XYZ file of C-alpha atoms in Angstrom:
383
model
C 0.000 0.000 0.000
C 2.918 2.341 0.582
C 3.933 2.223 -3.109
C 0.397 3.225 -4.136
C 0.952 6.597 -2.439
C 3.710 7.342 -4.934
C 2.187 9.369 -7.845
C 4.612 7.845 -10.352
C 3.665 4.333 -9.259
C -0.013 5.143 -9.725
C 0.608 6.573 -13.217
C 2.747 3.598 -14.171
C 0.109 1.145 -12.984
C -2.651 2.920 -14.902
C -0.490 3.043 -18.050
C 0.319 -0.659 -17.680
C -3.365 -1.496 -17.279
C -4.270 0.624 -20.305
C -1.490 -0.961 -22.331
C -2.685 -4.460 -21.428
C -6.297 -3.715 -22.304
C -5.446 -1.991 -25.561
C -2.981 -4.645 -26.643
C -5.423 -7.510 -26.129
C -8.257 -5.648 -27.846
C -6.315 -4.183 -30.752
C -7.362 -6.938 -33.129
C -11.087 -6.656 -32.290
C -11.439 -2.893 -32.693
C -12.870 -1.582 -35.921
C -10.803 0.899 -37.982
C -13.173 3.681 -36.923
C -12.453 3.028 -33.253
C -8.697 3.380 -33.350
C -5.996 5.184 -35.246
C -4.172 3.060 -37.781
C -0.962 1.683 -36.316
C 1.721 -0.342 -38.044
C 0.758 -3.659 -36.466
C 3.658 -5.945 -35.735
C 5.115 -7.635 -32.728
C 6.800 -4.419 -31.573
C 3.545 -2.440 -31.334
C 2.863 -2.625 -27.604
C -0.261 -0.508 -27.670
C -2.893 0.588 -30.167
C -3.412 4.323 -30.454
C -7.158 4.804 -30.102
C -9.131 7.716 -31.510
C -9.603 9.077 -28.000
C -5.863 9.053 -27.368
C -5.200 10.652 -30.739
C -7.718 13.418 -30.072
C -6.242 14.109 -26.636
C -2.748 14.348 -28.062
C -3.942 16.518 -30.926
C -5.551 19.004 -28.556
C -2.422 19.026 -26.423
C -0.341 19.981 -29.454
C -2.918 22.434 -30.806
C -2.655 24.334 -27.559
C 1.128 24.337 -27.729
C 1.662 25.489 -31.305
C -0.286 28.682 -30.613
C 1.289 29.310 -27.198
C 4.004 31.891 -27.866
C 5.112 32.346 -24.265
C 6.937 31.029 -22.330
C 9.562 30.667 -25.043
C 13.254 29.865 -25.180
C 15.072 31.728 -27.935
C 18.636 30.491 -28.313
C 19.631 33.107 -30.863
C 22.665 35.126 -31.915
C 21.989 38.766 -32.757
C 24.385 40.905 -34.786
C 22.615 44.176 -34.055
C 19.694 45.442 -31.942
C 17.421 45.747 -34.961
C 17.332 41.945 -35.195
C 15.801 41.503 -31.748
C 12.196 40.374 -31.912
C 9.498 38.176 -30.433
C 9.207 34.488 -31.289
C 6.326 35.133 -33.681
C 8.233 37.914 -35.419
C 11.143 35.552 -36.049
C 9.102 32.426 -36.698
C 5.590 33.146 -37.972
C 5.005 29.436 -38.575
C 6.861 27.772 -35.697
C 6.638 30.255 -32.822
C 4.847 28.130 -30.215
C 5.607 25.117 -28.017
C 8.393 26.869 -26.053
C 11.033 26.528 -28.782
C 11.359 26.180 -32.553
C 12.073 22.483 -32.765
C 9.180 21.566 -30.461
C 6.841 23.577 -32.640
C 8.139 21.822 -35.747
C 7.655 18.336 -34.388
C 4.329 19.410 -32.923
C 3.223 20.210 -36.477
C 4.461 16.756 -37.477
C 2.128 15.261 -34.863
C -0.822 17.225 -36.247
C -0.093 16.193 -39.823
C 0.323 12.517 -38.958
C -2.831 12.385 -36.840
C -4.890 14.196 -39.467
C -3.572 11.941 -42.219
C -4.279 8.738 -40.334
C -7.567 9.766 -38.728
C -9.202 12.441 -40.917
C -12.561 12.170 -39.139
C -11.211 12.689 -35.631
C -13.020 15.366 -33.576
C -10.013 17.682 -33.688
C -9.582 17.366 -37.457
C -11.224 20.673 -38.370
C -9.114 22.610 -35.907
C -5.957 20.797 -37.013
C -6.619 21.688 -40.630
C -7.336 25.326 -39.761
C -4.189 25.602 -37.645
C -1.926 24.037 -40.249
C -3.387 26.275 -42.952
C -2.728 29.328 -40.810
C 0.823 28.366 -39.885
C 2.207 26.605 -42.966
C 1.832 29.373 -45.522
C 4.304 30.289 -48.233
C 4.819 33.737 -46.729
C 5.449 32.417 -43.213
C 7.981 29.840 -44.359
C 9.672 32.339 -46.660
C 10.300 34.577 -43.658
C 11.635 31.665 -41.634
C 13.970 30.675 -44.470
C 15.276 34.239 -44.564
C 15.953 34.072 -40.836
C 17.870 30.795 -41.153
C 19.847 32.139 -44.116
C 21.664 34.741 -42.013
C 25.287 33.857 -41.332
C 24.845 34.210 -37.574
C 22.092 31.562 -37.684
C 23.906 28.873 -39.639
C 24.117 26.643 -36.568
C 20.658 27.469 -35.210
C 18.778 24.220 -34.446
C 21.642 22.150 -35.876
C 20.825 19.308 -36.329
C 17.892 18.338 -34.084
C 15.467 20.937 -35.388
C 16.639 20.364 -38.946
C 15.958 16.641 -38.596
C 12.409 17.179 -37.360
C 11.732 19.656 -40.162
C 12.713 16.996 -42.696
C 10.521 14.461 -40.892
C 7.613 16.916 -41.251
C 8.348 17.210 -44.977
C 8.373 13.415 -45.301
C 5.037 13.138 -43.544
C 3.451 15.608 -45.938
C 4.997 13.880 -48.965
C 2.803 10.842 -48.372
C -0.378 12.783 -47.582
C -2.760 12.694 -50.547
C -4.716 15.821 -49.655
C -5.229 19.166 -51.387
C -4.358 21.205 -48.301
C -1.344 19.016 -47.599
C 0.031 19.689 -51.082
C -0.114 23.411 -50.330
C 1.497 22.995 -46.899
C 4.217 20.828 -48.408
C 5.016 23.415 -51.067
C 5.392 26.095 -48.409
C 8.203 24.128 -46.744
C 10.418 24.062 -49.825
C 12.504 27.266 -49.357
C 13.610 26.333 -45.847
C 13.910 22.671 -46.805
C 16.342 23.486 -49.621
C 18.398 25.686 -47.318
C 18.621 23.035 -44.613
C 19.673 20.344 -47.083
C 22.439 22.662 -48.271
C 23.478 23.278 -44.673
C 23.550 19.567 -43.890
C 25.565 18.790 -47.004
C 28.105 21.452 -46.088
C 28.252 20.583 -42.394
C 28.625 16.812 -42.328
C 32.026 16.657 -44.093
C 33.336 19.165 -41.541
C 32.103 17.277 -38.474
C 35.284 15.598 -37.256
C 33.683 13.619 -34.435
C 30.096 12.624 -33.696
C 28.288 14.442 -30.902
C 27.303 11.881 -28.299
C 24.781 13.349 -25.900
C 21.398 12.615 -24.425
C 19.993 15.896 -25.646
C 19.369 17.856 -28.852
C 22.796 17.840 -30.566
C 23.092 14.032 -30.672
C 24.442 13.117 -34.095
C 23.029 9.598 -34.217
C 19.409 10.719 -34.013
C 19.795 13.445 -36.629
C 21.590 11.219 -39.121
C 18.850 8.621 -38.868
C 16.197 11.179 -39.752
C 18.246 12.698 -42.560
C 18.900 9.246 -44.012
C 15.183 8.443 -44.027
C 14.538 11.777 -45.747
C 17.230 11.233 -48.386
C 15.874 7.798 -49.225
C 12.288 8.977 -49.372
C 13.264 11.750 -51.795
C 15.712 9.644 -53.825
C 18.565 12.021 -52.989
C 21.398 9.603 -53.687
C 24.263 11.976 -52.907
C 22.789 12.939 -49.536
C 22.059 9.302 -48.742
C 25.635 8.246 -49.505
C 27.026 11.167 -47.507
C 25.019 10.149 -44.432
C 25.936 6.475 -44.805
C 29.607 7.388 -45.175
C 29.545 9.595 -42.090
C 27.655 6.984 -40.068
C 30.283 4.387 -40.922
C 33.102 6.816 -40.150
C 31.640 7.711 -36.777
C 30.194 4.447 -35.513
C 31.160 1.319 -37.456
C 34.104 0.400 -35.228
C 32.453 1.267 -31.910
C 32.780 -1.462 -29.303
C 31.970 -1.877 -25.607
C 29.657 1.120 -25.322
C 29.302 2.014 -21.601
C 25.495 1.876 -21.495
C 25.700 1.744 -17.701
C 26.597 5.449 -17.751
C 23.233 6.358 -19.253
C 21.171 8.283 -18.535
C 22.505 11.581 -17.341
C 20.055 13.594 -15.282
C 18.652 15.716 -18.121
C 18.651 13.149 -20.927
C 15.694 12.652 -23.245
C 17.813 10.597 -25.642
C 19.911 7.505 -25.276
C 22.924 8.253 -27.441
C 23.757 4.546 -27.419
C 20.397 3.457 -28.790
C 20.159 6.376 -31.204
C 23.424 5.103 -32.626
C 22.064 1.582 -32.904
C 18.875 2.908 -34.503
C 21.023 4.661 -37.095
C 23.286 1.691 -37.808
C 20.373 -0.693 -38.377
C 19.452 1.670 -41.233
C 22.969 1.341 -42.673
C 23.819 -2.348 -42.225
C 22.190 -5.583 -43.363
C 20.530 -7.636 -40.597
C 23.507 -9.988 -40.446
C 26.031 -7.141 -40.398
C 23.985 -5.306 -37.802
C 23.787 -8.383 -35.592
C 27.587 -8.679 -35.582
C 27.964 -4.945 -34.955
C 25.487 -4.949 -32.058
C 27.170 -7.929 -30.391
C 30.403 -5.935 -30.291
C 28.779 -2.600 -29.516
C 26.941 -3.872 -26.417
C 28.588 -7.220 -25.630
C 26.818 -7.588 -22.257
C 23.390 -6.784 -23.649
C 21.771 -10.027 -22.475
C 22.648 -9.228 -18.880
C 21.982 -5.485 -19.118
C 18.461 -5.961 -20.450
C 17.471 -7.677 -17.217
C 19.774 -6.406 -14.458
C 18.344 -2.864 -14.384
C 21.044 -1.264 -16.528
C 18.628 -0.680 -19.416
C 15.327 -0.124 -17.653
C 12.632 2.578 -17.521
C 13.342 5.604 -15.381
C 11.035 7.810 -13.342
C 10.728 11.594 -13.262
C 11.131 13.162 -9.841
C 9.432 16.455 -10.782
C 7.257 16.804 -13.891
C 7.136 20.578 -13.387
C 10.887 20.884 -13.976
C 11.597 21.380 -17.670
C 14.936 19.595 -17.504
C 14.074 16.737 -15.141
C 10.997 15.824 -17.189
C 13.359 15.042 -20.074
C 13.640 11.550 -18.585
C 10.050 10.839 -19.619
C 11.148 11.297 -23.211
C 14.140 9.036 -22.631
C 11.767 6.148 -21.948
C 9.973 6.760 -25.239
C 13.205 7.249 -27.184
C 14.577 3.969 -25.874
C 11.266 2.305 -26.705
C 11.346 3.246 -30.387
C 15.057 2.539 -30.762
C 14.806 -0.872 -29.127
C 11.741 -1.704 -31.224
C 13.660 -0.813 -34.377
C 16.729 -2.768 -33.308
C 14.667 -5.893 -32.614
C 12.876 -5.563 -35.947
C 16.122 -5.393 -37.910
C 17.922 -8.249 -36.194
C 17.616 -11.703 -37.733
C 14.642 -13.460 -36.123
C 16.923 -16.192 -34.832
C 18.980 -13.715 -32.812
C 18.725 -14.907 -29.192
C 17.907 -11.464 -27.776
C 15.070 -10.376 -30.057
C 12.332 -11.331 -27.589
C 14.131 -9.747 -24.632
C 14.731 -6.518 -26.529
C 11.061 -6.313 -27.512
C 9.991 -6.896 -23.920
C 12.336 -4.159 -22.749
C 11.034 -1.788 -25.420
C 7.479 -2.395 -24.295
C 8.357 -1.647 -20.686
C 9.917 1.662 -21.720
C 6.912 2.544 -23.873
C 4.434 1.984 -21.046
C 6.543 4.028 -18.635
C 6.917 6.908 -21.089
C 3.249 7.065 -22.072
C 2.306 7.592 -18.423
C 3.771 11.105 -18.516
C 1.979 12.438 -21.593
C -0.708 15.021 -20.832
C 0.415 15.510 -17.241
C -1.111 18.975 -17.025
C 2.301 20.637 -16.861
C 3.548 22.535 -19.904
C 7.167 21.632 -19.203
C 6.554 18.166 -20.640
C 3.241 18.682 -22.380
C 4.712 20.939 -25.066
C 6.704 18.050 -26.577
C 6.054 14.599 -25.119
C 3.145 13.741 -27.419
C 5.647 13.816 -30.287
C 7.843 11.192 -28.691
C 4.784 9.148 -27.777
C 3.396 9.171 -31.317
C 6.802 8.428 -32.836
C 7.261 5.449 -30.511
C 3.756 4.049 -30.749
C 3.536 4.337 -34.542
C 6.814 2.649 -35.415
C 7.995 5.658 -37.421
C 11.190 5.070 -39.367
C 10.908 1.269 -39.251
């Protein structure tokens, strides 16, 4: 009874119960009762229409919330100083630029997969108001300044390309217009990536935004979806340069206190995109040679958030979801006969349940971004 007094324990139990109910009923629900999910053995939970509508409304609130806002900008003169909306007429909400971008990705994906959801009309209106040619032209002009060449490098860039990919596969008249509006900034960011990657001497290994492994995975997906062979080969070359010979990764040192990423599993999620299943299996065995033990001894296990009102400490909720999608992807790419596939999938599911418990907590510190990580994890994006 003592554990039940712990708010995290109560949330975790409710999420586990929800996960169990949804998982067992996923095959009996009609398409109108749940959002379409890529059904395979890694999908631990079915995203219902109710969940999708809740997440949509959470994001709709965020993308039009200009303040509080964190502007990590370099100004060359006082005339450049402005409000978030003056700098970013499309992506001014959700506390920071990248969160607004991936919030728009959530709205596009939910609308595309569940066009009759209750929030659909508001989603369409919001996207039409934000993703205009004029708004994105102004944002491209902002990014084009020399002092902003490293702004949102590469986390925000990666999410912008993921948004473009989502719209590419959306057969909808409005979506075609929104997609066209992205092109000026898209072209600039591709140029920036192409110029930057050859100059990056070492990968950035961190549990937060600058992590190279996460960004390269997104850029590689984008290059392949757009048939950009030169960009694809550049990313593959850099991934091999940075990570192919990695061995004995100290996963026991993760996470740090503010992490929302596992740099180790972001790296693995990238390399499964680069290597064949057999090559990846050999690489993973060397990369995490004690994986069998670490999946069960607590080394790689869900973590709790001590204070959901602290914008940095709540990062750990995202770490659970990030690990969930990376582990799901790793298990999917390994040969089925690999002895750890089942254990990895079980571990991924545990992380997913723990992470989902924190979405829509009522505190903006996590609510402005966690639905993105939840949707990415639950939908099997990138797999």
